[in-house]
Each structure stands twice: as C-alpha cells, then as structure tokens.
C-alpha cells in the first residue's frame, strides 16, 4: 500500500470515528440538554402551581380515619390564613348534620350532639385573601356504646325541687375508676354549701350538702366526662352543664304513733293532716325520705313488692290510687286513700307500709287532705317518718342518703 493510500485510509477511519464520537457526543449532549430543559419546565410548572395554590390551611378534628371519636367534640373544622366558604358533615348514608359557622368564618362545628357508633364524613372548603380555594376531606367514627358510658341524672335541668333533692347519677356501665369519674363531676350551690359525693355501688353516685339545700338557692351540675376512662376501654361521652333551683323549705313529719302528719315550711307548722301508716304486721320504714316521683293516679299491685296471696296474685291491686308520691324504690308511697273509711285516718294504721291520706276516687276533689298535700309538694321535699317500730330506710332505697351521717357520707367519696 502506498503512503497516499494509507493516508486516505487513516483519514477515512478518522472521519468515521470522529463521526461516531460526534454522534455520541451530540446524542449525549442532546439528552443532557433535553433533560435540563425538562427539569426547567417542571420546576417552572411547580413554581406556577405553588403561586396558584391557596394559602388557606384547613384542619379537621378528629384526624381522618379516627375511631372512638367524641360525640361532643368531633366534626370541628378550623382554618388559618383564610376563611371557610363551605362545610358539610354527613353520615355514611348521606344524612346531613346541622352546624354553625363562627362570625369570623374561621371555624365550624356541629350544632347538635353526634350519635354514637356512627361514621361521619367532612368536606370543607376555604379561600385565602386572594380568593384561591383549598379543600379538605376526612372520615371518622364515633365511640360505640359498648366502649362508652353515660350517666342518667336527676333532677332535670331547670327544675325547681325541694330542699332534700340530691344529685343522683346512675351510670350504665360499672365504674372501676371511680376517682377519675368523680373528678369529672362537680356540684356547686349559690348558697356556698360544701357538697360531697358518695358512691353507693359501681353504678350510682349521689351528691349532697351536709344539711338540706338552702331554700331559694341554685345548684349547678357540671359533667366533664367526655373521654374519661371509667373502666378499662370504657370512656365517658357526656359534656354538659345543668342547673336546678331549690324552692321553699318544706319538711313533713309523719308520726305513726299519733297518726298525724305535720307539714312545716321554714320550720313552722302550716298544716296538720290525719294519716294511716303501715299496720303492725306491715310497718312503714322510719327515717328521712325524699319524694322522687308524683302521680295524679297510679296502679299499686302488691305482687310487685312481695305481697302475694297463695295463688301468687297480689294481696291488693288498686288501679287508680290517687295523689301518689314515691318515697322509696322498693315501693313506699305517701298517697291518697279512697277505699278506707274516713274514721281510719288519725286513728288506725292499716296499710301495707305506705302512708295514706283521705281522698276520693278519681282524685277530683281538691279539698281532700291528699289533694292539698299533693298540690303543695315538690319532688325533692322531705317526709320524715317516725315511731313505726320498723328499721330506718336504707340510704340507697330511693333518694334517701340523708339517713347517713356526714362523716359516713364523705367516707363514700372516691377523691
């Protein structure tokens, strides 16, 4: 091969190699340039999107996916750096829950208590100062009845009651952490009286002052039990405040020996009424008893309280007992009696343990002693029964904790 041919061959090879290298270099350089351009475009898109995004930050309580949520403090929506423009809270089947937007449009909350063991969905929308919209969605499930407890309390909110009316709370689950639950219950009086609570068992707690409530005072019961663990895995759901008022001071004294009842108001006798208490073989409990229910007429069947004939039927079954007021859970009443002769009252004890006052069938005569006493009595008034020869009524048989000394009462506190 001549030098000239060798030079032409090397030049061709060099040109081919240079072409490959150039192609590779262009390809690599071309990819890098394209990638750079891609990154630049994405960064610009992200920046543009960020500029368009709303600054409003929506928060839903509880967090999305929560279970065992409170029925009092769930479904609450708040926003920062913006205002709420729309909130819906619905059950899983689409039923809407009413709610209230704050005046500044910064928060929204349900205007009703939520149901237990229910799944709710929240959809919220807000806008920032530039009108840009933000959205938030969440789903939560409220606490189930099996994992929660409630307390049924008496008296009712807004009621006017007698001076002997305790606050009595019955829980639907046995409470093992009594101290925690008791700390979530506060009872105060406008009179300034000290109030103490007493546990009768795992389900019932009553609260009262040392002496009867001061007439004319106002008592406030606060239940802050939402989320309080009353027993392992069992939490409270109540969060409310109720108030009730104490009326005039009326205490009535039943003397089974003289067969008379003296009705006192503010310590002064305002009326004396002849009565008939329990017969010698069915004596009436003694002690301080509180009127817990009132019935213009009610049925009294002896079979329900253990007074049965040999055939198993009640020794008595009166379907229209007039002017009846309950004194014990076990069945002691002070009530009207139309079936007894008028001469009985004030002279003979004839009942199965109740206290009877002269009355008429149908409870239609307002001038009878029973009608007068019924119309002048409040739930929460005290009836003190004396000289029957029976034992003192158990403090938890009705609302009758006044039959415990103050020291005994406070000893039943868990805190």
mmCIF file of C-alpha atoms in Angstrom:
data_model
loop_
_atom_site.group_PDB
_atom_site.id
_atom_site.type_symbol
_atom_site.label_atom_id
_atom_site.label_comp_id
_atom_site.label_asym_id
_atom_site.label_seq_id
_atom_site.Cartn_x
_atom_site.Cartn_y
_atom_site.Cartn_z
ATOM 1 C CA UNK A 1 0.000 0.000 0.000
ATOM 2 C CA UNK A 2 1.299 3.343 -0.959
ATOM 3 C CA UNK A 3 1.667 6.162 1.521
ATOM 4 C CA UNK A 4 -1.007 8.091 -0.265
ATOM 5 C CA UNK A 5 -3.491 5.199 0.034
ATOM 6 C CA UNK A 6 -2.563 4.692 3.726
ATOM 7 C CA UNK A 7 -3.176 8.372 4.399
ATOM 8 C CA UNK A 8 -6.526 8.236 2.642
ATOM 9 C CA UNK A 9 -7.492 5.154 4.699
ATOM 10 C CA UNK A 10 -6.494 6.728 8.018
ATOM 11 C CA UNK A 11 -8.311 9.880 7.115
ATOM 12 C CA UNK A 12 -11.458 7.884 6.302
ATOM 13 C CA UNK A 13 -11.180 5.925 9.550
ATOM 14 C CA UNK A 14 -10.563 9.097 11.439
ATOM 15 C CA UNK A 15 -13.539 10.716 9.828
ATOM 16 C CA UNK A 16 -15.724 7.663 10.617
ATOM 17 C CA UNK A 17 -14.571 7.544 14.229
ATOM 18 C CA UNK A 18 -14.969 11.262 14.563
ATOM 19 C CA UNK A 19 -18.448 10.901 13.180
ATOM 20 C CA UNK A 20 -19.305 8.226 15.767
ATOM 21 C CA UNK A 21 -17.816 10.252 18.539
ATOM 22 C CA UNK A 22 -19.519 13.319 17.286
ATOM 23 C CA UNK A 23 -22.767 11.383 17.062
ATOM 24 C CA UNK A 24 -22.316 10.024 20.562
ATOM 25 C CA UNK A 25 -21.318 13.416 21.844
ATOM 26 C CA UNK A 26 -24.298 15.064 20.186
ATOM 27 C CA UNK A 27 -26.600 12.340 21.440
ATOM 28 C CA UNK A 28 -25.293 12.694 24.986
ATOM 29 C CA UNK A 29 -25.213 16.444 24.768
ATOM 30 C CA UNK A 30 -28.622 16.430 23.180
ATOM 31 C CA UNK A 31 -30.093 14.244 26.043
ATOM 32 C CA UNK A 32 -28.495 16.369 28.679
ATOM 33 C CA UNK A 33 -29.846 19.488 27.090
ATOM 34 C CA UNK A 34 -33.296 17.923 26.765
ATOM 35 C CA UNK A 35 -33.192 16.744 30.393
ATOM 36 C CA UNK A 36 -32.145 20.176 31.566
ATOM 37 C CA UNK A 37 -34.948 21.669 29.591
ATOM 38 C CA UNK A 38 -37.357 19.109 31.120
ATOM 39 C CA UNK A 39 -36.220 19.911 34.619
ATOM 40 C CA UNK A 40 -36.526 23.530 33.979
ATOM 41 C CA UNK A 41 -40.062 23.117 32.642
ATOM 42 C CA UNK A 42 -41.144 21.016 35.662
ATOM 43 C CA UNK A 43 -39.627 23.467 38.103
ATOM 44 C CA UNK A 44 -41.376 26.290 36.363
ATOM 45 C CA UNK A 45 -44.670 24.318 36.437
ATOM 46 C CA UNK A 46 -44.236 23.584 40.142
ATOM 47 C CA UNK A 47 -43.492 27.198 40.867
ATOM 48 C CA UNK A 48 -46.504 28.282 38.870
ATOM 49 C CA UNK A 49 -48.714 25.759 40.684
ATOM 50 C CA UNK A 50 -47.407 26.932 44.047
ATOM 51 C CA UNK A 51 -48.251 30.502 43.108
ATOM 52 C CA UNK A 52 -51.783 29.383 42.240
ATOM 53 C CA UNK A 53 -52.284 27.252 45.417
ATOM 54 C CA UNK A 54 -54.357 28.677 48.249
ATOM 55 C CA UNK A 55 -52.596 29.663 51.451
ATOM 56 C CA UNK A 56 -55.683 28.638 53.460
ATOM 57 C CA UNK A 57 -54.899 25.709 55.751
ATOM 58 C CA UNK A 58 -57.899 23.641 56.845
ATOM 59 C CA UNK A 59 -57.831 21.395 59.916
ATOM 60 C CA UNK A 60 -60.469 18.802 60.754
ATOM 61 C CA UNK A 61 -60.807 17.335 64.245
ATOM 62 C CA UNK A 62 -60.546 14.429 64.744
ATOM 63 C CA UNK A 63 -57.978 13.326 62.193
ATOM 64 C CA UNK A 64 -59.038 11.406 59.139
ATOM 65 C CA UNK A 65 -59.589 7.731 59.947
ATOM 66 C CA UNK A 66 -60.138 8.211 63.675
ATOM 67 C CA UNK A 67 -62.382 5.824 65.572
ATOM 68 C CA UNK A 68 -63.767 6.046 69.121
ATOM 69 C CA UNK A 69 -64.225 9.740 68.382
ATOM 70 C CA UNK A 70 -66.035 12.020 70.813
ATOM 71 C CA UNK A 71 -69.721 12.712 70.199
ATOM 72 C CA UNK A 72 -69.243 16.208 71.640
ATOM 73 C CA UNK A 73 -66.007 17.493 70.121
ATOM 74 C CA UNK A 74 -65.805 15.876 66.703
ATOM 75 C CA UNK A 75 -66.531 17.257 63.262
ATOM 76 C CA UNK A 76 -64.948 20.598 64.137
ATOM 77 C CA UNK A 77 -63.309 22.440 61.230
ATOM 78 C CA UNK A 78 -60.915 25.379 61.551
ATOM 79 C CA UNK A 79 -58.895 27.370 59.038
ATOM 80 C CA UNK A 80 -55.824 29.574 59.184
ATOM 81 C CA UNK A 81 -54.763 32.081 56.525
ATOM 82 C CA UNK A 82 -58.256 32.129 55.097
ATOM 83 C CA UNK A 83 -61.985 31.821 55.721
ATOM 84 C CA UNK A 84 -64.327 28.886 55.413
ATOM 85 C CA UNK A 85 -66.692 29.037 52.461
ATOM 86 C CA UNK A 86 -68.424 25.710 52.869
ATOM 87 C CA UNK A 87 -68.540 22.771 55.304
ATOM 88 C CA UNK A 88 -70.709 19.659 55.163
ATOM 89 C CA UNK A 89 -70.886 16.921 57.767
ATOM 90 C CA UNK A 90 -72.840 13.841 56.773
ATOM 91 C CA UNK A 91 -73.409 10.330 57.998
ATOM 92 C CA UNK A 92 -72.236 7.466 55.869
ATOM 93 C CA UNK A 93 -75.700 7.146 54.351
ATOM 94 C CA UNK A 94 -75.746 10.819 53.383
ATOM 95 C CA UNK A 95 -77.806 12.350 56.191
ATOM 96 C CA UNK A 96 -76.652 15.933 56.787
ATOM 97 C CA UNK A 97 -75.748 17.209 60.252
ATOM 98 C CA UNK A 98 -76.600 20.793 61.097
ATOM 99 C CA UNK A 99 -73.706 23.035 62.004
ATOM 100 C CA UNK A 100 -72.755 26.583 62.863
ATOM 101 C CA UNK A 101 -70.141 28.809 61.250
ATOM 102 C CA UNK A 102 -68.384 31.302 63.518
ATOM 103 C CA UNK A 103 -68.855 35.018 62.922
ATOM 104 C CA UNK A 104 -65.321 35.371 61.601
ATOM 105 C CA UNK A 105 -65.741 32.299 59.367
ATOM 106 C CA UNK A 106 -62.656 30.776 60.896
ATOM 107 C CA UNK A 107 -64.366 27.733 62.433
ATOM 108 C CA UNK A 108 -67.388 25.466 62.062
ATOM 109 C CA UNK A 109 -68.861 22.939 64.461
ATOM 110 C CA UNK A 110 -71.940 20.711 64.658
ATOM 111 C CA UNK A 111 -74.900 22.354 66.375
ATOM 112 C CA UNK A 112 -76.188 19.006 67.667
ATOM 113 C CA UNK A 113 -74.591 16.165 69.568
ATOM 114 C CA UNK A 114 -73.370 13.392 67.302
ATOM 115 C CA UNK A 115 -74.631 9.836 67.552
ATOM 116 C CA UNK A 116 -72.544 7.047 68.988
ATOM 117 C CA UNK A 117 -71.177 4.262 66.768
ATOM 118 C CA UNK A 118 -71.675 6.321 63.597
ATOM 119 C CA UNK A 119 -69.334 7.087 60.707
ATOM 120 C CA UNK A 120 -69.249 10.717 59.570
ATOM 121 C CA UNK A 121 -67.714 12.415 56.542
ATOM 122 C CA UNK A 122 -66.446 16.004 56.476
ATOM 123 C CA UNK A 123 -65.958 18.055 53.322
ATOM 124 C CA UNK A 124 -64.568 21.558 53.832
ATOM 125 C CA UNK A 125 -63.687 24.412 51.517
ATOM 126 C CA UNK A 126 -61.889 27.682 52.248
ATOM 127 C CA UNK A 127 -60.445 30.656 50.411
ATOM 128 C CA UNK A 128 -57.401 32.736 51.148
ATOM 129 C CA UNK A 129 -57.076 36.515 50.853
ATOM 130 C CA UNK A 130 -56.553 36.259 47.097
ATOM 131 C CA UNK A 131 -59.646 34.140 46.559
ATOM 132 C CA UNK A 132 -57.766 30.906 45.962
ATOM 133 C CA UNK A 133 -59.655 27.789 47.082
ATOM 134 C CA UNK A 134 -58.460 24.969 49.354
ATOM 135 C CA UNK A 135 -60.254 21.686 50.116
ATOM 136 C CA UNK A 136 -60.053 19.118 52.934
ATOM 137 C CA UNK A 137 -61.903 15.836 53.489
ATOM 138 C CA UNK A 138 -61.959 13.486 56.461
ATOM 139 C CA UNK A 139 -63.869 10.489 57.762
ATOM 140 C CA UNK A 140 -64.203 9.420 61.392
ATOM 141 C CA UNK A 141 -66.301 7.046 63.503
ATOM 142 C CA UNK A 142 -67.710 7.940 66.919
ATOM 143 C CA UNK A 143 -67.303 5.813 70.008
ATOM 144 C CA UNK A 144 -69.532 2.745 70.227
ATOM 145 C CA UNK A 145 -71.979 2.192 73.133
ATOM 146 C CA UNK A 146 -70.037 -0.925 74.102
ATOM 147 C CA UNK A 147 -66.945 1.219 74.655
ATOM 148 C CA UNK A 148 -68.595 4.175 76.385
ATOM 149 C CA UNK A 149 -70.666 5.021 79.439
ATOM 150 C CA UNK A 150 -73.291 7.619 80.236
ATOM 151 C CA UNK A 151 -74.832 8.773 83.497
ATOM 152 C CA UNK A 152 -78.567 9.286 83.876
ATOM 153 C CA UNK A 153 -79.012 12.081 86.388
ATOM 154 C CA UNK A 154 -81.730 13.681 88.432
ATOM 155 C CA UNK A 155 -83.082 16.331 88.846
ATOM 156 C CA UNK A 156 -83.686 17.681 85.358
ATOM 157 C CA UNK A 157 -82.174 20.869 84.025
ATOM 158 C CA UNK A 158 -84.261 23.879 85.020
ATOM 159 C CA UNK A 159 -86.351 22.024 87.595
ATOM 160 C CA UNK A 160 -87.496 23.543 90.877
ATOM 161 C CA UNK A 161 -87.200 20.968 93.642
ATOM 162 C CA UNK A 162 -87.417 20.571 97.377
ATOM 163 C CA UNK A 163 -84.571 21.086 99.830
ATOM 164 C CA UNK A 164 -83.890 17.354 100.131
ATOM 165 C CA UNK A 165 -83.202 16.650 96.463
ATOM 166 C CA UNK A 166 -79.731 15.167 95.968
ATOM 167 C CA UNK A 167 -77.942 14.986 92.655
ATOM 168 C CA UNK A 168 -78.184 11.306 91.804
ATOM 169 C CA UNK A 169 -76.270 9.817 88.853
ATOM 170 C CA UNK A 170 -76.754 6.250 87.625
ATOM 171 C CA UNK A 171 -74.127 5.021 85.147
ATOM 172 C CA UNK A 172 -74.989 2.446 82.511
ATOM 173 C CA UNK A 173 -71.640 0.685 82.947
ATOM 174 C CA UNK A 174 -69.912 -0.399 86.139
ATOM 175 C CA UNK A 175 -67.298 2.209 87.073
ATOM 176 C CA UNK A 176 -63.987 0.877 88.330
ATOM 177 C CA UNK A 177 -62.024 4.128 88.096
ATOM 178 C CA UNK A 178 -64.355 5.992 90.438
ATOM 179 C CA UNK A 179 -61.854 8.732 91.268
ATOM 180 C CA UNK A 180 -61.442 9.749 87.621
ATOM 181 C CA UNK A 181 -65.180 9.824 87.061
ATOM 182 C CA UNK A 182 -65.888 11.722 90.273
ATOM 183 C CA UNK A 183 -63.290 14.335 89.322
ATOM 184 C CA UNK A 184 -65.263 14.860 86.131
ATOM 185 C CA UNK A 185 -68.405 15.710 88.106
ATOM 186 C CA UNK A 186 -68.763 18.957 90.036
ATOM 187 C CA UNK A 187 -71.791 20.121 92.010
ATOM 188 C CA UNK A 188 -71.900 23.641 93.436
ATOM 189 C CA UNK A 189 -74.549 25.798 95.074
ATOM 190 C CA UNK A 190 -75.110 29.527 95.015
ATOM 191 C CA UNK A 191 -75.518 29.208 98.779
ATOM 192 C CA UNK A 192 -71.853 28.278 99.132
ATOM 193 C CA UNK A 193 -72.660 24.993 100.868
ATOM 194 C CA UNK A 194 -69.991 22.302 100.708
ATOM 195 C CA UNK A 195 -71.115 19.405 98.539
ATOM 196 C CA UNK A 196 -69.756 15.866 98.802
ATOM 197 C CA UNK A 197 -70.389 12.818 96.636
ATOM 198 C CA UNK A 198 -70.955 9.254 97.804
ATOM 199 C CA UNK A 199 -70.705 6.021 95.803
ATOM 200 C CA UNK A 200 -73.393 3.514 96.741
ATOM 201 C CA UNK A 201 -72.055 0.958 94.265
ATOM 202 C CA UNK A 202 -70.186 0.765 90.966
ATOM 203 C CA UNK A 203 -73.070 2.358 89.072
ATOM 204 C CA UNK A 204 -74.528 5.012 91.368
ATOM 205 C CA UNK A 205 -73.103 8.199 92.839
ATOM 206 C CA UNK A 206 -75.164 10.791 94.768
ATOM 207 C CA UNK A 207 -74.049 14.271 95.809
ATOM 208 C CA UNK A 208 -75.465 16.488 98.581
ATOM 209 C CA UNK A 209 -74.516 19.053 101.241
ATOM 210 C CA UNK A 210 -74.298 18.266 104.952
ATOM 211 C CA UNK A 211 -77.688 19.844 105.658
ATOM 212 C CA UNK A 212 -80.630 20.316 103.335
ATOM 213 C CA UNK A 213 -80.116 22.788 100.486
ATOM 214 C CA UNK A 214 -80.793 26.417 101.332
ATOM 215 C CA UNK A 215 -84.199 27.492 100.074
ATOM 216 C CA UNK A 216 -84.048 29.771 97.048
ATOM 217 C CA UNK A 217 -80.560 28.682 96.024
ATOM 218 C CA UNK A 218 -79.412 27.480 92.620
ATOM 219 C CA UNK A 219 -77.442 24.277 92.192
ATOM 220 C CA UNK A 220 -75.162 23.640 89.201
ATOM 221 C CA UNK A 221 -74.113 20.200 87.995
ATOM 222 C CA UNK A 222 -71.220 20.020 85.524
ATOM 223 C CA UNK A 223 -70.424 16.786 83.730
ATOM 224 C CA UNK A 224 -66.972 16.829 82.131
ATOM 225 C CA UNK A 225 -66.833 13.118 81.380
ATOM 226 C CA UNK A 226 -66.101 13.151 77.665
ATOM 227 C CA UNK A 227 -63.083 10.894 77.161
ATOM 228 C CA UNK A 228 -62.755 9.976 80.847
ATOM 229 C CA UNK A 229 -61.894 6.298 81.233
ATOM 230 C CA UNK A 230 -64.379 4.907 83.754
ATOM 231 C CA UNK A 231 -63.268 1.301 83.303
ATOM 232 C CA UNK A 232 -60.653 -0.342 81.056
ATOM 233 C CA UNK A 233 -61.574 0.557 77.478
ATOM 234 C CA UNK A 234 -64.786 2.314 78.555
ATOM 235 C CA UNK A 235 -64.881 6.104 78.157
ATOM 236 C CA UNK A 236 -67.390 8.779 79.056
ATOM 237 C CA UNK A 237 -69.212 10.772 76.388
ATOM 238 C CA UNK A 238 -71.052 13.441 78.382
ATOM 239 C CA UNK A 239 -70.133 17.097 78.416
ATOM 240 C CA UNK A 240 -72.878 19.331 79.752
ATOM 241 C CA UNK A 241 -73.928 21.739 82.479
ATOM 242 C CA UNK A 242 -77.355 21.730 84.123
ATOM 243 C CA UNK A 243 -78.858 23.878 86.838
ATOM 244 C CA UNK A 244 -81.837 23.417 89.105
ATOM 245 C CA UNK A 245 -83.450 25.615 91.711
ATOM 246 C CA UNK A 246 -84.380 24.978 95.319
ATOM 247 C CA UNK A 247 -87.878 26.041 96.281
ATOM 248 C CA UNK A 248 -89.260 26.820 99.723
ATOM 249 C CA UNK A 249 -88.125 24.704 102.675
ATOM 250 C CA UNK A 250 -90.858 22.115 103.247
ATOM 251 C CA UNK A 251 -90.326 19.141 105.553
ATOM 252 C CA UNK A 252 -93.250 16.984 106.686
ATOM 253 C CA UNK A 253 -93.201 14.817 109.811
ATOM 254 C CA UNK A 254 -95.273 11.631 109.910
ATOM 255 C CA UNK A 255 -95.835 10.189 113.394
ATOM 256 C CA UNK A 256 -97.188 6.640 113.185
ATOM 257 C CA UNK A 257 -97.960 6.681 116.905
ATOM 258 C CA UNK A 258 -100.182 9.778 116.894
ATOM 259 C CA UNK A 259 -101.221 9.071 113.287
ATOM 260 C CA UNK A 260 -100.736 12.706 112.338
ATOM 261 C CA UNK A 261 -98.502 14.452 109.812
ATOM 262 C CA UNK A 262 -97.243 17.962 110.484
ATOM 263 C CA UNK A 263 -96.289 19.889 107.360
ATOM 264 C CA UNK A 264 -93.673 22.552 108.053
ATOM 265 C CA UNK A 265 -92.367 25.357 105.890
ATOM 266 C CA UNK A 266 -89.274 27.238 107.017
ATOM 267 C CA UNK A 267 -89.604 25.402 110.336
ATOM 268 C CA UNK A 268 -93.201 26.473 111.033
ATOM 269 C CA UNK A 269 -96.189 24.092 111.012
ATOM 270 C CA UNK A 270 -98.543 25.127 108.207
ATOM 271 C CA UNK A 271 -100.915 22.157 108.312
ATOM 272 C CA UNK A 272 -101.626 19.007 110.331
ATOM 273 C CA UNK A 273 -103.111 16.083 108.415
ATOM 274 C CA UNK A 274 -104.523 12.809 109.864
ATOM 275 C CA UNK A 275 -102.805 9.748 108.328
ATOM 276 C CA UNK A 276 -102.849 5.973 108.365
ATOM 277 C CA UNK A 277 -99.436 4.320 108.274
ATOM 278 C CA UNK A 278 -98.377 0.683 107.988
ATOM 279 C CA UNK A 279 -100.307 -1.881 110.002
ATOM 280 C CA UNK A 280 -98.461 -3.702 112.828
ATOM 281 C CA UNK A 281 -97.586 -6.629 110.518
ATOM 282 C CA UNK A 282 -96.579 -4.306 107.632
ATOM 283 C CA UNK A 283 -94.905 -1.382 109.354
ATOM 284 C CA UNK A 284 -93.595 1.647 107.466
ATOM 285 C CA UNK A 285 -89.865 2.361 107.240
ATOM 286 C CA UNK A 286 -88.616 5.093 109.529
ATOM 287 C CA UNK A 287 -86.258 7.877 108.526
ATOM 288 C CA UNK A 288 -85.852 10.817 106.194
ATOM 289 C CA UNK A 289 -87.375 10.106 102.803
ATOM 290 C CA UNK A 290 -87.377 12.283 99.697
ATOM 291 C CA UNK A 291 -90.269 12.496 97.259
ATOM 292 C CA UNK A 292 -88.842 11.190 93.982
ATOM 293 C CA UNK A 293 -91.957 10.872 91.767
ATOM 294 C CA UNK A 294 -95.506 12.235 91.669
ATOM 295 C CA UNK A 295 -98.551 10.617 90.036
ATOM 296 C CA UNK A 296 -102.052 12.058 89.976
ATOM 297 C CA UNK A 297 -103.198 8.432 89.774
ATOM 298 C CA UNK A 298 -101.241 5.188 89.582
ATOM 299 C CA UNK A 299 -101.694 1.439 89.903
ATOM 300 C CA UNK A 300 -100.440 -0.374 93.004
ATOM 301 C CA UNK A 301 -100.183 -4.143 92.814
ATOM 302 C CA UNK A 302 -98.963 -5.968 95.916
ATOM 303 C CA UNK A 303 -97.415 -8.715 93.793
ATOM 304 C CA UNK A 304 -94.777 -6.271 92.527
ATOM 305 C CA UNK A 305 -93.470 -5.632 96.042
ATOM 306 C CA UNK A 306 -93.767 -9.117 97.515
ATOM 307 C CA UNK A 307 -97.294 -9.030 98.958
ATOM 308 C CA UNK A 308 -98.861 -12.109 97.327
ATOM 309 C CA UNK A 309 -101.729 -14.430 98.108
ATOM 310 C CA UNK A 310 -101.351 -18.200 97.958
ATOM 311 C CA UNK A 311 -102.373 -18.090 94.286
ATOM 312 C CA UNK A 312 -99.471 -15.786 93.511
ATOM 313 C CA UNK A 313 -101.660 -12.769 92.905
ATOM 314 C CA UNK A 314 -101.191 -9.544 94.810
ATOM 315 C CA UNK A 315 -102.854 -9.127 98.191
ATOM 316 C CA UNK A 316 -104.137 -5.900 96.670
ATOM 317 C CA UNK A 317 -104.349 -4.495 93.153
ATOM 318 C CA UNK A 318 -105.659 -0.929 93.048
ATOM 319 C CA UNK A 319 -105.572 0.507 89.550
ATOM 320 C CA UNK A 320 -106.313 4.148 90.400
ATOM 321 C CA UNK A 321 -104.513 5.143 93.594
ATOM 322 C CA UNK A 322 -104.876 8.954 93.733
ATOM 323 C CA UNK A 323 -102.258 11.590 94.538
ATOM 324 C CA UNK A 324 -99.375 9.136 94.910
ATOM 325 C CA UNK A 325 -95.825 10.275 95.685
ATOM 326 C CA UNK A 326 -92.933 7.822 95.800
ATOM 327 C CA UNK A 327 -90.670 7.725 98.874
ATOM 328 C CA UNK A 328 -88.593 4.579 98.195
ATOM 329 C CA UNK A 329 -87.538 2.499 95.218
ATOM 330 C CA UNK A 330 -88.941 -0.573 96.966
ATOM 331 C CA UNK A 331 -92.477 0.790 96.858
ATOM 332 C CA UNK A 332 -93.173 3.073 99.809
ATOM 333 C CA UNK A 333 -95.545 5.903 98.845
ATOM 334 C CA UNK A 334 -97.434 8.653 100.567
ATOM 335 C CA UNK A 335 -100.768 8.688 98.755
ATOM 336 C CA UNK A 336 -104.482 9.310 98.768
ATOM 337 C CA UNK A 337 -106.832 6.583 100.024
ATOM 338 C CA UNK A 338 -110.499 6.493 98.955
ATOM 339 C CA UNK A 339 -111.247 2.881 99.937
ATOM 340 C CA UNK A 340 -110.704 3.333 103.658
ATOM 341 C CA UNK A 341 -113.409 4.731 105.951
ATOM 342 C CA UNK A 342 -112.847 8.384 106.903
ATOM 343 C CA UNK A 343 -112.639 7.295 110.550
ATOM 344 C CA UNK A 344 -109.445 5.358 109.806
ATOM 345 C CA UNK A 345 -107.283 8.435 109.279
ATOM 346 C CA UNK A 346 -105.826 9.697 112.516
ATOM 347 C CA UNK A 347 -106.938 6.563 114.370
ATOM 348 C CA UNK A 348 -105.743 3.278 112.854
ATOM 349 C CA UNK A 349 -102.669 2.161 110.907
ATOM 350 C CA UNK A 350 -103.984 -0.120 108.173
ATOM 351 C CA UNK A 351 -101.665 -0.028 105.145
ATOM 352 C CA UNK A 352 -99.056 -2.436 103.764
ATOM 353 C CA UNK A 353 -96.311 0.091 104.573
ATOM 354 C CA UNK A 354 -97.387 3.238 102.776
ATOM 355 C CA UNK A 355 -98.683 6.428 104.359
ATOM 356 C CA UNK A 356 -102.309 7.072 103.444
ATOM 357 C CA UNK A 357 -104.296 10.327 103.458
ATOM 358 C CA UNK A 358 -108.042 10.704 102.962
ATOM 359 C CA UNK A 359 -109.022 11.145 99.318
ATOM 360 C CA UNK A 360 -111.753 10.439 96.774
ATOM 361 C CA UNK A 361 -111.828 8.056 93.823
ATOM 362 C CA UNK A 362 -110.607 9.757 90.676
ATOM 363 C CA UNK A 363 -108.507 12.380 92.509
ATOM 364 C CA UNK A 364 -111.053 15.006 91.516
ATOM 365 C CA UNK A 365 -111.702 16.779 94.810
ATOM 366 C CA UNK A 366 -109.097 19.498 95.520
ATOM 367 C CA UNK A 367 -110.365 19.898 99.092
ATOM 368 C CA UNK A 368 -109.280 16.493 100.397
ATOM 369 C CA UNK A 369 -106.182 16.263 102.606
ATOM 370 C CA UNK A 370 -104.398 14.125 99.994
ATOM 371 C CA UNK A 371 -105.112 16.625 97.222
ATOM 372 C CA UNK A 372 -103.901 19.533 99.367
ATOM 373 C CA UNK A 373 -100.656 17.765 100.245
ATOM 374 C CA UNK A 374 -100.063 16.701 96.633
ATOM 375 C CA UNK A 375 -100.555 20.227 95.287
ATOM 376 C CA UNK A 376 -98.265 21.698 97.964
ATOM 377 C CA UNK A 377 -95.436 19.178 97.460
ATOM 378 C CA UNK A 378 -92.410 19.253 95.175
ATOM 379 C CA UNK A 379 -90.204 16.431 94.044
ATOM 380 C CA UNK A 380 -87.310 16.717 96.462
ATOM 381 C CA UNK A 381 -89.436 17.572 99.515
ATOM 382 C CA UNK A 382 -88.589 15.611 102.641
ATOM 383 C CA UNK A 383 -91.012 13.364 104.541
ATOM 384 C CA UNK A 384 -89.665 12.234 107.925
ATOM 385 C CA UNK A 385 -91.402 9.086 109.229
ATOM 386 C CA UNK A 386 -91.205 8.348 112.952
ATOM 387 C CA UNK A 387 -92.423 5.874 115.586
ATOM 388 C CA UNK A 388 -93.360 2.993 113.296
ATOM 389 C CA UNK A 389 -91.261 0.340 115.032
ATOM 390 C CA UNK A 390 -89.573 -0.539 111.749
ATOM 391 C CA UNK A 391 -85.930 -0.084 110.745
ATOM 392 C CA UNK A 392 -84.538 3.090 109.214
ATOM 393 C CA UNK A 393 -84.826 3.104 105.451
ATOM 394 C CA UNK A 394 -81.621 2.208 103.599
ATOM 395 C CA UNK A 395 -79.870 5.328 102.223
ATOM 396 C CA UNK A 396 -79.855 3.934 98.681
ATOM 397 C CA UNK A 397 -83.515 2.867 98.749
ATOM 398 C CA UNK A 398 -84.715 5.907 96.857
ATOM 399 C CA UNK A 399 -83.078 9.319 97.248
ATOM 400 C CA UNK A 400 -82.595 8.826 100.953
ATOM 401 C CA UNK A 401 -78.919 9.443 101.620
ATOM 402 C CA UNK A 402 -79.869 11.882 104.406
ATOM 403 C CA UNK A 403 -80.060 8.854 106.695
ATOM 404 C CA UNK A 404 -76.256 8.698 106.758
ATOM 405 C CA UNK A 405 -74.155 10.937 108.947
ATOM 406 C CA UNK A 406 -71.962 13.496 107.194
ATOM 407 C CA UNK A 407 -68.869 11.506 108.156
ATOM 408 C CA UNK A 408 -70.342 8.314 106.702
ATOM 409 C CA UNK A 409 -71.390 10.166 103.590
ATOM 410 C CA UNK A 410 -67.955 11.650 102.921
ATOM 411 C CA UNK A 411 -66.318 8.284 103.588
ATOM 412 C CA UNK A 412 -68.015 7.045 100.422
ATOM 413 C CA UNK A 413 -66.193 9.570 98.260
ATOM 414 C CA UNK A 414 -63.509 8.340 95.835
ATOM 415 C CA UNK A 415 -61.461 11.556 95.940
#
